[in-house]
Amino acid sequence: MTSTNPRIFVALDFADETRALALCDRLDPARCGVKVGKELFVTAGPPVVRALVARGFNVFLDLKFHDIPNTVAQACAAATRLRVFMLNVHASGGRAMLEAARCGVDESAATLDCAAPLLIAVTVLTSLDAQALHELHVDESPADHALRLARLSQQCGLDGVVCSAVEASLLRSALGSEFKLVTPGIRPADSARDDQARVVTPAQAIANGADYLVIGRPITAAADPLAALVAIHGSLDASTPRGAR
Ligand code: C5P
């Protein structure tokens, strides 16, 4: 399946621009977007993002901004100027910061006369369990806290959240069909789990309501990354579609 709005984002978790671009030369921008996180961005900066956009990839800039509202608004505006497809902020930055992020993206896109990138919130880091939240004086469960932060993000006009594919069905029913769900922790049935504790297959993640799947090592560590990507698309096409996306 090819698309100009691919559902799979390949995580470019490299501290090496050459390696990241070499991998992308073996992928297909009609079949996947790419995720640039802190490791690659701190190593290679905006030029690697521009290089990926120039190769035709939808770029998810995964920098998880969390700062005072003005700083986050300016960072979101700068990300929009890089012509990324999607970027994210921490929902725990609060209402004023989330609203400022929305304004930063929208004003920058209006100035550039381009479509605004999807603005996504990170709710509760999956590395935080109930005990870690308790130490932060958050006494509701991680799932309840994630839902609270997702609702706040939606009220502030954000386009969606990053969440575990395990929890996607709950968020989908609570937040409606338009709110985007971006899910990492994806493993094809025959793949190693690596360090992921709870994994979901690509087809199950889509069935649970995910819009975009973030997949790293099952593709980046494969002998033939494009073949791995095509096989994942095949597993999606073989499962019941949730509707056109
Ligand atoms: O290689 P793998 O498929 O595990 O990569 C998953 C990507 O998604 C990594 O970039 C990882 O940092 C990111 N991620 C995650 N779990 C979260 C949030 C982000 O695995 N809860």
Coordinates of C-alpha atoms and ligand atoms in Angstrom, one line a residue:
M1 CA 0.0 0.0 0.0
T2 CA 1.3 3.4 -0.9
S3 CA 0.1 6.7 0.5
T4 CA 1.0 10.4 0.8
N5 CA 0.1 10.2 4.4
P6 CA 1.7 7.0 5.6
R7 CA 0.6 5.5 8.9
I8 CA 4.0 4.2 9.8
F9 CA 6.8 6.4 11.2
V10 CA 10.2 4.8 11.3
A11 CA 12.2 5.9 14.4
L12 CA 15.6 7.1 13.3
D13 CA 17.3 6.5 16.7
F14 CA 20.8 7.2 15.6
A15 CA 23.5 9.6 16.8
D16 CA 24.8 9.7 13.3
E17 CA 23.3 11.8 10.4
T18 CA 25.1 9.7 7.7
R19 CA 23.6 6.5 9.1
A20 CA 20.2 8.0 9.4
L21 CA 20.2 9.3 5.8
A22 CA 21.7 6.0 4.5
L23 CA 18.8 4.1 6.1
C24 CA 16.3 6.6 4.6
D25 CA 17.8 6.0 1.1
R26 CA 16.7 2.4 1.6
L27 CA 13.1 3.3 2.6
D28 CA 10.2 4.9 0.6
P29 CA 8.6 8.2 1.6
A30 CA 5.3 6.9 0.0
R31 CA 5.3 4.1 2.5
C32 CA 6.6 5.7 5.7
G33 CA 7.3 8.9 7.5
V34 CA 10.4 9.2 9.8
K35 CA 10.7 10.2 13.5
V36 CA 13.6 12.4 14.5
G37 CA 14.1 12.3 18.3
K38 CA 16.5 14.1 20.7
E39 CA 19.5 11.8 19.9
L40 CA 19.6 12.6 16.2
F41 CA 18.4 16.2 16.5
V42 CA 21.1 17.0 19.2
T43 CA 23.7 15.4 16.9
A44 CA 22.7 16.7 13.5
G45 CA 20.2 19.6 14.1
P46 CA 17.8 21.2 11.7
P47 CA 19.9 20.3 8.5
V48 CA 19.0 16.6 8.9
V49 CA 15.3 17.5 9.2
R50 CA 15.6 19.6 6.1
A51 CA 17.4 16.8 4.3
L52 CA 14.6 14.3 5.2
V53 CA 11.9 16.8 4.1
A54 CA 13.7 17.3 0.9
R55 CA 13.7 13.6 0.3
G56 CA 9.9 13.6 0.5
F57 CA 9.5 12.1 4.0
N58 CA 6.8 13.2 6.4
V59 CA 8.9 14.1 9.5
F60 CA 7.7 13.6 13.1
L61 CA 9.9 15.9 15.2
D62 CA 9.8 14.1 18.6
L63 CA 11.5 16.7 20.9
K64 CA 8.7 16.7 23.5
F65 CA 8.9 20.5 24.3
H66 CA 8.1 21.4 28.0
D67 CA 9.0 24.9 29.1
I68 CA 7.3 28.2 29.8
P69 CA 4.5 29.1 27.3
N70 CA 6.5 31.7 25.3
T71 CA 9.5 29.5 24.9
V72 CA 7.4 26.5 23.7
A73 CA 5.4 28.7 21.3
Q74 CA 8.6 29.9 19.7
A75 CA 10.0 26.4 19.5
C76 CA 6.8 25.1 17.9
A77 CA 6.9 28.0 15.4
A78 CA 10.5 27.1 14.6
A79 CA 9.6 23.4 14.1
T80 CA 6.8 24.5 11.8
R81 CA 9.3 26.5 9.7
L82 CA 11.2 23.2 9.2
R83 CA 8.1 21.9 7.5
V84 CA 7.7 18.9 9.7
F85 CA 4.5 16.9 9.5
M86 CA 4.1 16.4 13.2
L87 CA 5.7 17.6 16.5
N88 CA 5.0 17.1 20.2
V89 CA 5.0 18.8 23.6
H90 CA 4.4 17.5 27.1
A91 CA 0.8 17.9 28.2
S92 CA 2.0 18.3 31.8
G93 CA 3.3 21.7 30.8
G94 CA -0.3 22.8 31.5
R95 CA -3.1 24.7 29.8
A96 CA -1.2 28.0 29.1
M97 CA 1.7 26.1 27.6
L98 CA -0.5 23.9 25.4
E99 CA -2.5 26.9 24.1
A100 CA 0.7 28.8 23.4
A101 CA 2.0 25.8 21.5
R102 CA -1.2 25.7 19.4
C103 CA -0.8 29.5 18.7
G104 CA 2.9 29.1 17.8
V105 CA 2.1 26.4 15.2
D106 CA -0.9 28.1 13.7
E107 CA 0.7 31.6 13.5
S108 CA 3.8 30.2 11.9
A109 CA 1.8 28.1 9.4
A110 CA -0.3 31.1 8.5
T111 CA 2.8 33.2 7.9
L112 CA 4.3 30.5 5.7
D113 CA 0.9 29.9 4.0
C114 CA 1.4 26.1 4.6
A115 CA -0.7 23.5 6.4
A116 CA -0.1 23.4 10.1
P117 CA 1.8 20.3 11.3
L118 CA 0.0 18.0 13.6
L119 CA 0.5 19.1 17.2
I120 CA 0.6 16.1 19.5
A121 CA 0.9 15.8 23.3
V122 CA 2.8 13.3 25.4
T123 CA 0.7 12.4 28.4
V124 CA 2.4 10.1 30.9
L125 CA 5.8 8.8 30.0
T126 CA 5.6 5.0 29.9
S127 CA 8.7 4.9 32.1
L128 CA 6.6 6.3 35.0
D129 CA 4.6 3.8 37.1
A130 CA 2.2 4.4 39.9
Q131 CA 5.0 4.6 42.5
A132 CA 6.9 7.2 40.4
L133 CA 3.7 9.3 40.0
H134 CA 3.0 9.0 43.7
E135 CA 6.5 10.5 44.4
L136 CA 5.4 13.4 42.2
H137 CA 2.1 13.7 44.3
V138 CA 0.0 12.3 41.4
D139 CA -2.2 9.7 43.2
E140 CA -4.4 8.6 40.3
S141 CA -3.4 5.6 38.2
P142 CA -1.1 6.2 35.2
A143 CA -4.0 5.3 32.9
D144 CA -6.4 7.8 34.6
H145 CA -3.7 10.5 34.6
A146 CA -3.0 9.9 30.9
L147 CA -6.7 10.3 30.1
R148 CA -6.9 13.5 32.2
L149 CA -3.9 15.0 30.3
A150 CA -5.3 13.8 27.0
R151 CA -8.6 15.5 27.7
L152 CA -6.8 18.7 28.6
S153 CA -4.7 18.5 25.4
Q154 CA -7.9 18.1 23.4
Q155 CA -9.5 21.1 25.1
C156 CA -6.5 23.2 24.3
G157 CA -6.9 22.4 20.6
L158 CA -4.1 19.8 20.2
D159 CA -4.5 17.3 17.4
G160 CA -3.8 14.2 19.4
V161 CA -1.6 12.3 21.8
V162 CA 1.2 9.7 22.0
C163 CA -0.1 6.6 23.8
S164 CA 0.5 3.0 24.3
A165 CA -1.3 0.9 21.7
V166 CA -2.6 -1.2 24.6
E167 CA -4.5 1.9 25.8
A168 CA -5.5 3.2 22.4
S169 CA -9.1 1.7 22.5
L170 CA -9.9 3.4 25.7
L171 CA -8.6 6.8 24.5
R172 CA -10.3 6.4 21.1
S173 CA -13.7 5.9 22.8
A174 CA -13.1 8.7 25.2
L175 CA -11.8 11.3 22.8
G176 CA -13.7 10.6 19.5
S177 CA -12.7 9.6 16.0
E178 CA -10.8 12.8 15.0
F179 CA -8.3 13.0 17.8
K180 CA -5.0 11.4 16.5
L181 CA -3.4 8.5 18.4
V182 CA 0.3 8.0 17.9
T183 CA 1.5 4.6 19.2
P184 CA 5.1 3.3 19.8
G185 CA 5.8 -0.2 21.3
I186 CA 4.8 -1.9 18.1
R187 CA 6.2 -5.3 17.1
P188 CA 5.3 -7.5 14.2
A189 CA 4.3 -11.0 15.4
D190 CA 7.7 -12.5 14.4
S191 CA 9.9 -9.7 15.8
A192 CA 12.1 -9.5 18.9
R193 CA 10.6 -7.4 21.7
D194 CA 14.0 -5.7 22.4
D195 CA 13.5 -3.6 25.6
Q196 CA 9.8 -3.0 25.1
A197 CA 7.8 -4.5 28.0
R198 CA 4.3 -4.4 26.4
V199 CA 4.1 -4.8 22.6
V200 CA 1.2 -4.8 20.2
T201 CA 1.3 -6.0 16.6
P202 CA 0.8 -3.3 13.8
A203 CA -2.7 -4.7 12.9
Q204 CA -3.8 -4.8 16.5
A205 CA -2.7 -1.2 17.1
I206 CA -4.7 -0.1 14.1
A207 CA -7.7 -2.2 15.3
N208 CA -7.4 -0.5 18.7
G209 CA -7.8 2.9 17.1
A210 CA -4.2 4.1 16.4
D211 CA -3.7 6.5 13.5
Y212 CA 0.1 6.5 13.4
L213 CA 2.5 3.7 14.4
V214 CA 6.1 4.5 15.5
I215 CA 8.3 1.5 14.7
G216 CA 12.1 1.5 15.1
R217 CA 14.2 -1.6 15.3
P218 CA 12.0 -4.1 13.5
I219 CA 12.6 -1.9 10.5
T220 CA 16.0 -0.1 11.2
A221 CA 17.8 -3.3 12.3
A222 CA 16.4 -5.5 9.5
A223 CA 18.7 -6.8 6.8
D224 CA 16.3 -5.3 4.3
P225 CA 14.5 -2.3 5.9
L226 CA 12.2 -1.7 2.9
A227 CA 11.2 -5.4 2.8
A228 CA 10.4 -5.2 6.6
L229 CA 8.3 -2.1 6.0
V230 CA 6.4 -3.7 3.0
A231 CA 5.7 -6.8 5.1
I232 CA 4.2 -4.6 7.9
H233 CA 2.0 -2.9 5.3
G234 CA 1.0 -6.3 4.1
S235 CA -0.1 -7.3 7.6
L236 CA -2.2 -4.2 7.8
D237 CA -3.8 -4.7 4.4
A238 CA -4.6 -8.3 5.4
S239 CA -6.4 -7.2 8.5
T240 CA -9.8 -5.5 8.7
P241 CA -9.5 -1.9 7.8
R242 CA -10.8 0.6 10.3
G243 CA -11.7 3.1 7.5
A244 CA -9.8 5.3 5.2
R245 CA -7.0 7.3 6.8
Ligands
C5P1 O1 12.9 0.4 18.2 P1 11.5 0.7 18.8 O2 10.4 0.3 17.9 O3 11.3 0.1 20.2 O4 11.5 2.3 18.9 C1 10.3 3.0 19.4 C2 10.5 4.4 19.4 O5 9.4 5.0 20.1 C3 11.8 5.0 20.1 O6 12.2 6.2 19.4 C4 11.3 5.3 21.5 O7 12.0 6.3 22.1 C5 9.9 5.8 21.2 N1 8.9 5.6 22.3 C6 8.7 4.4 22.9 N2 7.8 4.4 24.0 C7 7.2 5.5 24.4 C8 7.5 6.7 23.8 C9 8.3 6.8 22.7 O8 9.2 3.4 22.5 N3 6.3 5.4 25.4

